[in-house]
Amino acid sequence: EKALDKALKTEFNTTDPLSQQIVKHRISHSKIYIEIANSSNIVYTIRRIINSGNITPTGNDEMTKKVIVFKSHLDEITPEIEQLPLFIRSTNNNANDFGFYHWLAEFIGIKLPEVNNIGKSNEKSPLYLQTIFPALFIEQTKGWSEFLATCPYFGIPRNKEKSIEFLLALNELSISTEKDRISKEEKDLKGNWSQVLSRLEILASEYHAEIKAVPLEIQPDKDLLITSSIVIPDEEDKSRYQSAIVLKKTLEEQINELKKLPIKKVGDNKEFIRIKLEKLQSDQNQFMLKLDNFDLNFNLQKQQEQTLEKQLKSIIKELSSLKGIKNVFDDVLIKENIYRTCPTCTQKVSTDLMASEGVSIEKLTLDENISYLDGQRKIIESAIKSLSIIIAEKLIIRKYYQRTQREFEEEIKLTLHELISDDRDYSETDTLQRVRLEKKISDLDFIQNRFNENIEQLSLLADKFKILLSEKNALEGNSEADKNKLDEFETMFKDDYLYKFGYDSNPKWNIFIQQKDPFKYFPVFKFQEDDPIPKSIRTNSSASDFVRTLWAYTLTLLLKGENHPGIVMFDEPGQHSVKSSSLKALFKASSEIKDKQIIIFTSVQKDLSTIDDTTDKLDINKILEGLTIDVDYSMYKIGEGEKCIDILK
């Protein structure tokens, strides 16, 4: 719809035959009819509204989302003719019984395969007709820039490959769909593995521990997890890490030793209590310095996150405003008016004045501004996401600091209380030490149990990954039937078309149809057949030769495609100074394909290139020499000075 010229939607100009002045005509409403027939010679006429005259304040015309299909020829439509209303440009118009593309696929007689689609809740969808059309219809603006240049994504992974696999009826289509499933499951398993690793890292951070011998990447061999462990700093020597099991054994031995000691009086234990208090206070001071430094950095990162969130809200608000303006106003009008007005007093500013002062103002359209702001939004969202992960991790680490801080405070408080107690009272130091050790043992049990649970989850993921790799290996490689089809495709592509069209950028033995990644199913340049690094034929060919490549590829696809709808459309194939002799070869090759339909939109006369004062021209009459009208071709010609759209005579 966006591609339609304003002459179909809003206005068009004609020349008054008497005064020779330009007359502007406003369009109040418009519609288009197209008559189509399928291989069974069943004829339908499709009507679609271009401008219904009922446009909403936001610039939408709901009637453009509907089509009417008449079961008759165009000139036989009457109120009694069977009509079928269908919807288009809406969700499910490829799958719903009343969707236009669903109806069109059935009318053409092709059964669209189901493929993976990451945009659907069930992750499946038909291979949409819109993804196949770019292999059939080469339009003028973008179509000559790349193979299937206008192929929409629509959530279908490797959409171009899927389209070629379908058109050529390759077994790889079902295999590749299975590969996509495996690829997604593999991605999910890797994601789950990373999540378990994150939980292990959080566990380690919470207790100032370290994880040992756990693979960072998912592995199919769960036996690699046998040697994994979690190690914790020794109480006596913080630089030395030991496993929870070893530390627990050491603590249990210390408890047993404490049980053997006689209960002492405070007076007998005073010096030990004083030394202990001094050490606790010294350790606490060092710890608090670390905590203060940690909190300073932590708070700075939280402030940074808040600042970014404010910026994001501002950008989202501005984006919303720009999109609203775009729906209401003409973008061209805005661009012209804004940049010729002083932003402070709204006075008109001469462009000559700005030029004399060396002032240059970049004029961005609404779409360009929206695109720029959308890019900024994505950058800020990415930064916020990264900061959020860091902040979440630091919150866990802070729990460790808070818990350690409380332990210091409680132990200092109890030790200080005992230091000022009556010397005749029984000392509780050993008892408190025993309680503290028992709590540490309990913490170690908790840490080890959580670690074991996560390792068990990794073990289950490793088993699933092993099965998945086995399935993946079973699918590797094209079937022999596919290879034969692609070999035949390559032979026809090169021998029947490419070099007959005048391609000369590379010799024939350097051009191949690639049967694996990269550039799968497309022509490539290679020094030899088994060259592991193929190069794109586009970057290794002249601009005009790449146009010839597109002609050859499209026609070969038409003839070799078992599921091809049987129609090809070239819009202005005379691109990039291609020679008239090449165009003549294209028209001749197209005329020889009798059981398919090839439509070519072309200029009648134009200069193609000039070399040494010799101009090569496109002359449709010379190009068609040797071909018989109504036998080899049919032609609808717009005369010189005539327009496609004009006043009805």
XYZ file of C-alpha atoms in Angstrom:
649
model
C 0.000 0.000 0.000
C 2.851 2.409 0.814
C 4.387 1.622 -2.578
C 1.375 2.990 -4.454
C 1.856 6.355 -6.111
C -0.160 9.354 -4.936
C -1.855 9.272 -8.359
C -3.804 6.270 -7.090
C -4.486 7.606 -3.605
C -4.708 11.395 -3.413
C -4.202 13.327 -6.660
C -2.852 13.271 -10.215
C -2.129 15.824 -12.925
C -3.224 16.008 -16.548
C -2.525 18.486 -19.322
C -5.429 20.491 -20.689
C -5.482 19.771 -24.461
C -6.472 23.366 -25.292
C -4.481 25.538 -22.869
C -1.677 22.989 -22.354
C -1.736 23.886 -18.661
C -1.351 21.347 -15.868
C -4.667 20.455 -14.238
C -4.655 18.870 -10.777
C -7.345 16.279 -9.963
C -8.163 15.263 -6.393
C -9.104 11.616 -5.859
C -12.259 11.151 -3.801
C -12.205 7.366 -4.021
C -10.362 4.684 -5.981
C -10.219 0.916 -6.294
C -8.324 -1.650 -8.327
C -9.455 -4.837 -10.089
C -7.238 -7.727 -11.158
C -8.376 -10.809 -13.051
C -6.472 -14.019 -12.333
C -6.699 -17.640 -13.483
C -5.075 -20.787 -12.135
C -3.724 -23.920 -13.810
C -7.245 -25.393 -13.831
C -8.393 -22.342 -15.841
C -10.668 -21.168 -13.023
C -11.078 -17.386 -13.248
C -11.604 -14.959 -10.381
C -11.577 -11.165 -10.239
C -10.231 -9.459 -7.128
C -11.295 -5.968 -6.082
C -9.425 -3.942 -3.491
C -10.114 -0.417 -2.271
C -7.230 2.057 -2.560
C -9.079 5.115 -1.231
C -12.583 4.645 0.154
C -13.069 8.332 0.939
C -13.536 7.453 4.618
C -10.156 8.172 6.161
C -9.908 8.401 9.957
C -8.269 11.421 11.691
C -5.133 9.285 12.141
C -4.891 8.731 8.386
C -6.125 5.118 8.314
C -8.554 3.718 5.781
C -10.038 0.502 7.176
C -11.572 -0.445 3.831
C -8.078 -1.029 2.395
C -7.796 -4.053 4.681
C -10.569 -5.887 2.827
C -10.854 -7.442 -0.631
C -13.809 -8.846 -2.544
C -13.298 -11.883 -4.781
C -15.783 -12.315 -7.663
C -16.107 -15.724 -9.310
C -16.140 -14.356 -12.856
C -14.241 -12.432 -15.489
C -13.903 -8.690 -14.871
C -16.362 -7.711 -17.617
C -18.940 -10.243 -16.399
C -19.360 -8.957 -12.829
C -23.010 -8.434 -11.906
C -24.821 -8.184 -8.539
C -25.782 -11.849 -8.928
C -22.178 -13.063 -9.248
C -20.853 -15.060 -6.293
C -18.763 -12.824 -4.007
C -16.353 -13.726 -1.236
C -15.193 -11.037 1.253
C -11.653 -11.579 2.588
C -9.356 -9.620 4.896
C -5.756 -8.610 4.243
C -2.942 -6.861 6.179
C -4.190 -8.293 9.471
C -3.159 -11.042 11.851
C -3.708 -14.594 10.556
C -4.524 -13.549 6.976
C -2.280 -16.461 5.931
C -3.970 -19.080 8.103
C -7.581 -17.983 8.633
C -10.190 -19.324 6.185
C -11.225 -15.722 5.433
C -7.661 -14.470 5.043
C -6.739 -13.367 1.523
C -3.366 -15.135 1.386
C -4.907 -18.358 2.701
C -7.477 -18.214 -0.104
C -4.813 -17.311 -2.694
C -2.610 -20.277 -1.741
C -5.565 -22.634 -2.170
C -6.492 -20.986 -5.484
C -2.938 -21.346 -6.821
C -2.987 -24.964 -5.655
C 0.046 -24.977 -3.397
C 0.097 -26.440 0.082
C 2.258 -24.236 2.254
C 4.403 -26.167 4.741
C 4.469 -25.491 8.452
C 7.705 -23.929 9.653
C 9.089 -22.672 12.934
C 8.080 -19.129 13.830
C 9.515 -17.449 16.917
C 6.800 -14.788 16.765
C 3.936 -17.231 17.405
C 2.817 -18.542 20.779
C 2.972 -22.146 19.528
C 6.181 -21.306 17.592
C 4.676 -22.599 14.327
C 3.144 -20.955 11.261
C 2.707 -21.608 7.540
C 5.533 -20.498 5.254
C 3.785 -17.280 4.271
C 3.203 -16.497 0.604
C 4.793 -13.074 1.198
C 8.133 -14.800 1.888
C 7.878 -16.697 -1.424
C 6.806 -13.781 -3.639
C 10.255 -12.042 -3.679
C 11.597 -15.093 -5.554
C 8.901 -14.504 -8.197
C 8.516 -10.734 -8.384
C 11.643 -8.582 -8.815
C 10.550 -4.987 -8.202
C 12.483 -1.965 -9.396
C 13.519 -0.144 -6.198
C 15.061 -2.905 -4.066
C 14.572 -6.121 -6.005
C 17.781 -5.832 -8.038
C 20.016 -5.321 -4.984
C 20.053 -8.874 -3.577
C 18.499 -12.327 -3.912
C 14.952 -12.209 -2.493
C 15.750 -8.643 -1.437
C 12.245 -7.808 -0.234
C 11.663 -11.053 1.682
C 9.917 -10.153 4.984
C 11.081 -11.803 8.206
C 7.720 -12.436 9.929
C 9.482 -14.367 12.717
C 10.576 -17.216 10.399
C 14.247 -18.144 10.928
C 16.292 -18.478 7.705
C 13.250 -17.326 5.739
C 15.017 -17.067 2.362
C 16.367 -20.606 2.637
C 12.901 -21.900 3.566
C 11.397 -20.235 0.479
C 13.957 -21.824 -1.879
C 13.591 -25.226 -0.179
C 9.830 -25.048 -0.683
C 9.963 -23.888 -4.315
C 12.463 -26.631 -5.247
C 10.618 -29.228 -3.102
C 13.805 -30.121 -1.227
C 13.707 -32.707 1.557
C 15.830 -30.253 3.509
C 12.689 -28.204 4.243
C 11.328 -30.788 6.666
C 14.854 -31.518 7.885
C 15.604 -27.828 8.406
C 12.349 -27.381 10.309
C 13.507 -30.183 12.591
C 16.918 -28.506 12.789
C 15.214 -25.279 13.832
C 13.413 -27.184 16.609
C 16.690 -28.709 17.757
C 18.416 -25.340 17.522
C 15.740 -23.762 19.698
C 15.885 -26.582 22.252
C 19.679 -26.313 22.260
C 19.393 -22.587 22.907
C 16.909 -23.251 25.732
C 19.196 -25.873 27.306
C 22.159 -23.506 27.121
C 20.022 -20.791 28.676
C 18.935 -23.133 31.488
C 22.570 -24.159 32.054
C 23.509 -20.476 32.373
C 20.651 -19.918 34.827
C 21.875 -22.758 37.059
C 25.413 -21.333 36.878
C 24.002 -17.952 37.908
C 22.311 -19.559 40.924
C 25.617 -21.206 41.852
C 27.399 -17.853 41.526
C 24.786 -16.212 43.756
C 25.205 -19.002 46.304
C 28.974 -18.498 46.229
C 28.645 -14.706 46.520
C 26.248 -15.012 49.456
C 28.783 -17.032 51.473
C 31.996 -15.566 50.002
C 32.736 -18.957 48.449
C 34.062 -20.144 45.085
C 32.755 -22.723 42.594
C 35.338 -25.165 41.255
C 35.414 -27.441 38.154
C 31.912 -26.621 36.886
C 31.964 -26.230 33.033
C 30.923 -22.746 31.926
C 29.398 -24.182 28.722
C 26.855 -26.995 28.601
C 28.433 -30.442 28.134
C 26.917 -33.757 26.994
C 29.048 -35.721 29.506
C 27.607 -35.417 33.010
C 30.632 -37.255 34.449
C 32.544 -33.969 34.086
C 30.479 -32.704 37.035
C 31.795 -35.361 39.421
C 34.867 -33.290 40.345
C 32.888 -30.058 40.831
C 32.795 -28.535 44.303
C 32.121 -25.402 46.307
C 34.994 -24.109 48.451
C 34.752 -21.667 51.363
C 37.458 -19.516 53.020
C 38.996 -21.031 56.136
C 38.154 -19.144 59.347
C 41.775 -19.094 60.461
C 43.254 -18.248 57.051
C 40.882 -16.365 54.733
C 43.220 -16.832 51.764
C 42.878 -20.611 52.013
C 39.712 -22.187 50.566
C 38.436 -25.628 51.517
C 35.398 -27.705 50.635
C 32.334 -27.554 52.871
C 32.868 -31.215 53.789
C 36.463 -30.630 54.986
C 35.503 -27.466 56.883
C 32.592 -29.234 58.540
C 34.897 -32.006 59.726
C 37.337 -29.411 61.153
C 34.534 -27.584 62.983
C 33.172 -30.828 64.436
C 36.657 -31.615 65.805
C 36.796 -28.148 67.389
C 33.412 -28.719 69.051
C 34.575 -32.055 70.450
C 37.676 -30.355 71.899
C 35.507 -27.661 73.511
C 33.304 -30.323 75.092
C 36.365 -31.804 76.816
C 37.398 -28.480 78.403
C 36.364 -27.770 82.046
C 34.028 -24.817 82.620
C 36.125 -21.792 83.573
C 35.354 -18.767 85.757
C 35.374 -15.291 84.174
C 38.408 -14.285 86.237
C 40.409 -17.260 84.988
C 39.472 -16.482 81.365
C 39.740 -12.656 81.453
C 42.971 -12.254 79.463
C 41.700 -14.577 76.738
C 38.415 -12.618 76.587
C 40.261 -9.274 76.333
C 42.509 -10.473 73.501
C 39.503 -11.927 71.732
C 37.611 -8.612 72.025
C 40.535 -6.643 70.599
C 40.809 -9.004 67.645
C 37.057 -8.867 67.015
C 37.073 -5.056 67.045
C 40.102 -4.924 64.720
C 38.488 -7.385 62.297
C 35.245 -5.428 62.439
C 37.011 -2.136 61.594
C 38.687 -3.677 58.550
C 35.411 -5.255 57.505
C 33.509 -1.935 57.822
C 36.034 -0.211 55.528
C 35.302 -2.836 52.869
C 31.553 -2.468 53.438
C 31.676 1.351 53.155
C 33.612 1.127 49.891
C 31.193 -1.504 48.569
C 28.147 0.630 49.500
C 29.654 3.714 47.842
C 30.050 1.927 44.493
C 26.703 0.181 44.913
C 24.828 3.463 45.491
C 26.545 5.098 42.501
C 25.351 2.285 40.250
C 21.797 2.567 41.605
C 21.846 6.325 40.913
C 23.136 5.632 37.417
C 20.270 3.195 36.842
C 17.722 5.783 38.035
C 19.210 8.416 35.694
C 19.018 6.034 32.732
C 15.410 5.152 33.578
C 14.496 8.869 33.555
C 16.194 9.259 30.166
C 14.338 6.206 28.866
C 10.964 7.610 30.003
C 11.769 10.899 28.261
C 12.714 9.150 25.001
C 9.627 6.896 25.097
C 7.442 9.973 25.631
C 9.103 11.792 22.715
C 8.775 8.706 20.503
C 5.076 8.489 21.319
C 4.640 12.175 20.436
C 6.469 11.825 17.119
C 4.423 8.766 16.155
C 1.252 10.676 17.015
C 2.367 13.644 14.900
C 3.191 11.282 12.027
C -0.370 9.932 12.077
C -1.894 13.421 11.950
C 0.368 15.623 9.824
C 2.073 15.386 6.469
C 5.757 14.645 7.066
C 6.830 16.706 4.046
C 4.866 19.720 5.319
C 6.556 19.489 8.725
C 9.999 19.175 7.187
C 9.498 22.219 4.958
C 7.853 24.462 7.571
C 9.973 23.749 10.651
C 13.371 24.317 9.104
C 12.413 27.689 7.587
C 11.225 29.155 10.891
C 13.193 30.654 13.781
C 12.760 28.273 16.750
C 12.542 31.196 19.239
C 10.220 33.739 17.591
C 8.620 31.743 14.714
C 9.788 34.381 12.211
C 10.514 33.121 8.701
C 14.238 32.689 8.004
C 15.597 32.939 4.476
C 17.616 29.947 3.340
C 19.957 32.426 1.598
C 20.661 34.111 4.936
C 21.550 30.823 6.587
C 23.767 29.865 3.657
C 25.665 33.179 3.806
C 26.339 32.659 7.513
C 27.593 29.141 6.899
C 24.678 27.663 8.869
C 23.728 24.125 7.971
C 20.711 22.465 9.558
C 20.290 18.771 8.908
C 16.699 18.159 7.894
C 15.466 14.933 9.385
C 12.076 13.506 8.520
C 9.735 12.177 11.195
C 10.726 8.635 10.245
C 14.423 9.518 10.579
C 13.831 11.117 13.993
C 11.788 8.120 15.115
C 14.503 5.764 13.883
C 17.219 7.745 15.720
C 15.269 7.877 18.987
C 14.387 4.204 18.703
C 18.102 3.439 18.417
C 18.779 5.533 21.529
C 15.974 3.698 23.343
C 17.537 0.320 22.552
C 20.986 1.469 23.724
C 19.607 2.777 27.036
C 17.475 -0.339 27.572
C 20.563 -2.482 27.033
C 22.539 -0.375 29.534
C 19.722 -0.604 32.102
C 19.531 -4.374 31.639
C 23.287 -4.746 32.231
C 23.142 -2.487 35.299
C 20.132 -4.376 36.675
C 22.073 -7.652 36.505
C 25.051 -6.082 38.309
C 22.803 -4.514 40.969
C 20.961 -7.809 41.513
C 24.289 -9.595 42.002
C 25.501 -6.914 44.409
C 22.294 -7.195 46.438
C 23.170 -10.850 47.015
C 26.745 -9.963 47.968
C 25.416 -7.316 50.347
C 23.470 -10.000 52.186
C 26.791 -11.638 52.968
C 28.148 -8.325 54.266
C 25.030 -7.689 56.370
C 25.092 -11.175 57.848
C 28.800 -10.870 58.690
C 28.198 -7.422 60.197
C 25.461 -8.808 62.477
C 27.723 -11.672 63.550
C 30.477 -9.211 64.483
C 28.067 -7.032 66.457
C 26.514 -9.958 68.342
C 29.863 -11.527 69.207
C 31.419 -8.206 70.318
C 28.367 -7.452 72.428
C 28.479 -10.844 74.184
C 32.272 -10.722 74.632
C 32.120 -7.195 76.063
C 29.349 -8.242 78.429
C 31.426 -11.146 79.703
C 34.516 -8.943 80.093
C 32.714 -6.695 82.587
C 30.997 -9.593 84.389
C 31.872 -10.693 87.958
C 35.107 -12.708 88.031
C 33.336 -15.375 90.073
C 30.723 -16.027 87.352
C 31.168 -18.952 85.001
C 32.606 -17.926 81.616
C 30.287 -18.408 78.627
C 33.022 -17.884 76.038
C 33.544 -21.567 75.317
C 29.799 -22.236 75.265
C 29.187 -19.341 72.862
C 32.057 -20.539 70.699
C 30.451 -23.953 70.553
C 27.069 -22.482 69.557
C 28.777 -20.376 66.892
C 30.579 -23.412 65.473
C 27.343 -25.419 65.413
C 25.655 -22.622 63.443
C 28.537 -22.616 60.974
C 28.129 -26.367 60.523
C 24.427 -25.797 59.849
C 25.331 -23.124 57.261
C 27.826 -25.487 55.633
C 25.156 -28.213 55.369
C 22.788 -25.685 53.793
C 25.462 -24.525 51.306
C 26.410 -28.088 50.333
C 22.761 -29.172 49.893
C 21.988 -26.194 47.644
C 25.150 -26.861 45.665
C 24.217 -30.553 45.229
C 20.699 -29.634 44.045
C 22.102 -27.330 41.359
C 24.685 -29.896 40.237
C 21.876 -32.451 39.913
C 20.002 -30.015 37.638
C 23.148 -29.575 35.527
C 23.429 -33.353 35.293
C 19.851 -33.609 33.952
C 20.554 -30.838 31.428
C 23.713 -32.665 30.290
C 21.643 -35.827 29.635
C 19.112 -33.853 27.558
C 21.917 -32.139 25.657
C 23.494 -35.509 24.832
C 20.211 -36.774 23.348
C 19.776 -33.524 21.403
C 23.270 -33.737 19.913
C 22.516 -37.292 18.802
C 19.356 -36.071 17.021
C 21.301 -33.181 15.500
C 24.032 -35.447 14.136
C 21.419 -37.715 12.564
C 20.118 -34.773 10.519
C 23.470 -33.530 9.228
C 23.937 -33.289 5.480
C 21.612 -32.973 2.499
C 19.861 -36.011 1.123
C 21.180 -37.453 -2.149
C 17.950 -36.415 -3.886
C 18.441 -32.801 -2.799
C 22.031 -32.836 -4.026
C 20.930 -34.083 -7.447
C 18.284 -31.353 -7.686
C 20.768 -28.635 -6.758
C 23.338 -29.995 -9.215
C 20.742 -29.888 -12.010
C 19.729 -26.394 -10.903
C 23.367 -25.248 -11.126
C 23.799 -26.727 -14.605
C 20.698 -24.993 -16.006
C 21.537 -21.745 -14.195
C 25.013 -21.541 -15.746
C 24.642 -23.284 -19.117
C 21.152 -22.212 -20.189
C 20.975 -18.689 -18.813
C 23.811 -16.962 -16.936
C 26.506 -17.000 -19.611
C 24.021 -16.704 -22.483
C 22.892 -13.429 -20.897
C 26.460 -12.128 -21.265
C 27.837 -12.662 -17.753
C 31.633 -12.267 -17.867
C 32.818 -11.218 -14.388
C 34.038 -14.742 -13.599
C 34.657 -17.953 -15.574
C 32.061 -20.707 -15.397
C 34.227 -23.022 -13.273
C 34.355 -20.449 -10.457
C 30.571 -20.143 -10.098
C 28.582 -22.630 -7.994
C 25.200 -22.986 -6.341
C 26.180 -23.250 -2.689
C 24.692 -26.328 -0.975
C 25.577 -25.414 2.619
C 26.165 -22.346 4.769
C 27.077 -19.612 4.106
C 24.966 -18.349 1.142
C 23.086 -21.645 1.100
C 21.147 -22.250 -2.175
C 22.500 -19.084 -3.812
C 25.226 -18.556 -6.432
C 28.725 -18.024 -5.028
C 32.247 -17.475 -6.302
C 34.831 -20.129 -5.328
C 38.338 -20.822 -6.565
C 37.449 -24.514 -6.580
C 34.419 -26.633 -5.685
C 35.650 -27.662 -2.222
C 36.768 -24.137 -1.297
C 35.734 -23.766 2.394
C 35.294 -19.997 2.123
C 32.842 -19.102 -0.676
C 32.325 -15.464 -1.613
C 29.085 -13.747 -2.494
C 28.600 -13.561 -6.244
C 27.229 -10.045 -5.794
C 30.491 -8.682 -4.389
C 32.530 -10.588 -6.988
C 30.553 -9.431 -10.017
C 29.947 -6.121 -11.746
C 26.615 -4.404 -11.048
C 25.253 -5.309 -14.490
C 26.470 -8.910 -14.140
C 24.667 -9.248 -10.824
C 21.467 -8.169 -12.604
C 22.123 -10.945 -15.164
C 22.634 -13.339 -12.244
C 19.209 -12.420 -10.862
C 17.594 -13.004 -14.273
C 19.230 -16.423 -14.594
C 18.483 -17.476 -11.009
C 14.822 -16.408 -11.209
C 14.170 -18.202 -14.521
C 15.951 -21.364 -13.343
C 13.834 -21.312 -10.202
C 10.719 -20.942 -12.367
C 11.580 -24.052 -14.405
C 13.116 -26.243 -11.694
C 10.715 -25.317 -8.897
C 8.276 -28.192 -8.406
C 6.196 -25.991 -6.092
C 6.673 -22.782 -8.100
C 3.366 -20.948 -8.751
C 4.468 -20.573 -12.380
C 4.692 -16.805 -12.656
C 7.658 -14.409 -12.727
C 7.610 -10.626 -12.892
C 10.576 -8.384 -13.789
C 10.199 -4.649 -13.151
C 12.655 -2.677 -15.332
C 15.256 -5.434 -15.837
C 17.520 -3.013 -17.743
C 19.399 -1.938 -14.615
C 22.998 -0.753 -14.060
C 23.907 -0.128 -17.719
C 23.178 -3.710 -18.738
C 23.728 -4.230 -22.474
C 20.847 -4.258 -24.959
C 22.190 -7.587 -26.274
C 21.711 -9.050 -22.787
C 18.150 -7.732 -22.637
C 17.480 -9.270 -26.055
C 18.752 -12.617 -24.725
C 16.490 -12.266 -21.660
C 13.397 -11.565 -23.786
C 14.227 -14.460 -26.123
C 14.780 -16.891 -23.203
C 11.523 -15.756 -21.595
C 9.585 -16.211 -24.846
C 10.747 -19.835 -25.053
C 9.067 -20.707 -21.733
C 5.558 -21.392 -23.036
C 3.877 -23.156 -20.114
C 4.642 -20.444 -17.527
C 3.845 -16.750 -17.296
C 6.580 -14.106 -17.398
C 5.614 -10.437 -17.153
C 8.223 -7.782 -17.925
C 7.674 -4.090 -17.210
C 10.178 -2.072 -19.204
C 10.875 1.301 -20.749
C 10.345 1.406 -24.502
C 13.406 3.494 -25.264
C 16.247 4.757 -23.091
C 20.023 5.087 -23.110
C 21.736 2.209 -21.327
C 25.419 3.203 -21.503
C 27.889 5.312 -23.469
C 31.408 4.081 -24.267
C 33.779 5.998 -26.580
C 30.953 8.201 -27.904
C 28.932 5.091 -28.753
C 25.580 4.873 -26.975
C 23.946 1.524 -26.319
C 20.186 2.033 -26.280
C 17.205 0.068 -25.109
C 14.909 -0.071 -28.132
C 12.002 -2.417 -27.491
C 11.369 -2.965 -31.205
C 14.955 -4.110 -31.826
C 14.922 -6.288 -28.726
C 11.763 -8.037 -29.941
C 13.086 -8.597 -33.466
C 12.825 -12.253 -34.411
C 9.958 -12.880 -31.963
C 6.359 -13.265 -33.108
C 3.680 -11.252 -31.339
C 0.810 -13.303 -29.853
C 2.980 -16.407 -30.296
C 6.175 -15.619 -28.437
C 4.862 -12.643 -26.503
C 1.946 -10.293 -25.910
C 2.457 -6.585 -25.309
C 0.556 -3.731 -23.760
C 2.263 -0.509 -24.777
C 1.722 2.968 -23.363
C 2.209 5.469 -26.166
C 4.577 8.412 -26.020
C 3.075 11.199 -23.916
C 0.396 8.888 -22.515
C -0.040 8.079 -18.832
C -1.171 4.965 -17.009
C -3.749 7.118 -15.226
C -5.789 9.581 -17.265
C -9.264 11.001 -17.685
C -11.679 8.458 -19.165
C -12.462 9.226 -22.785
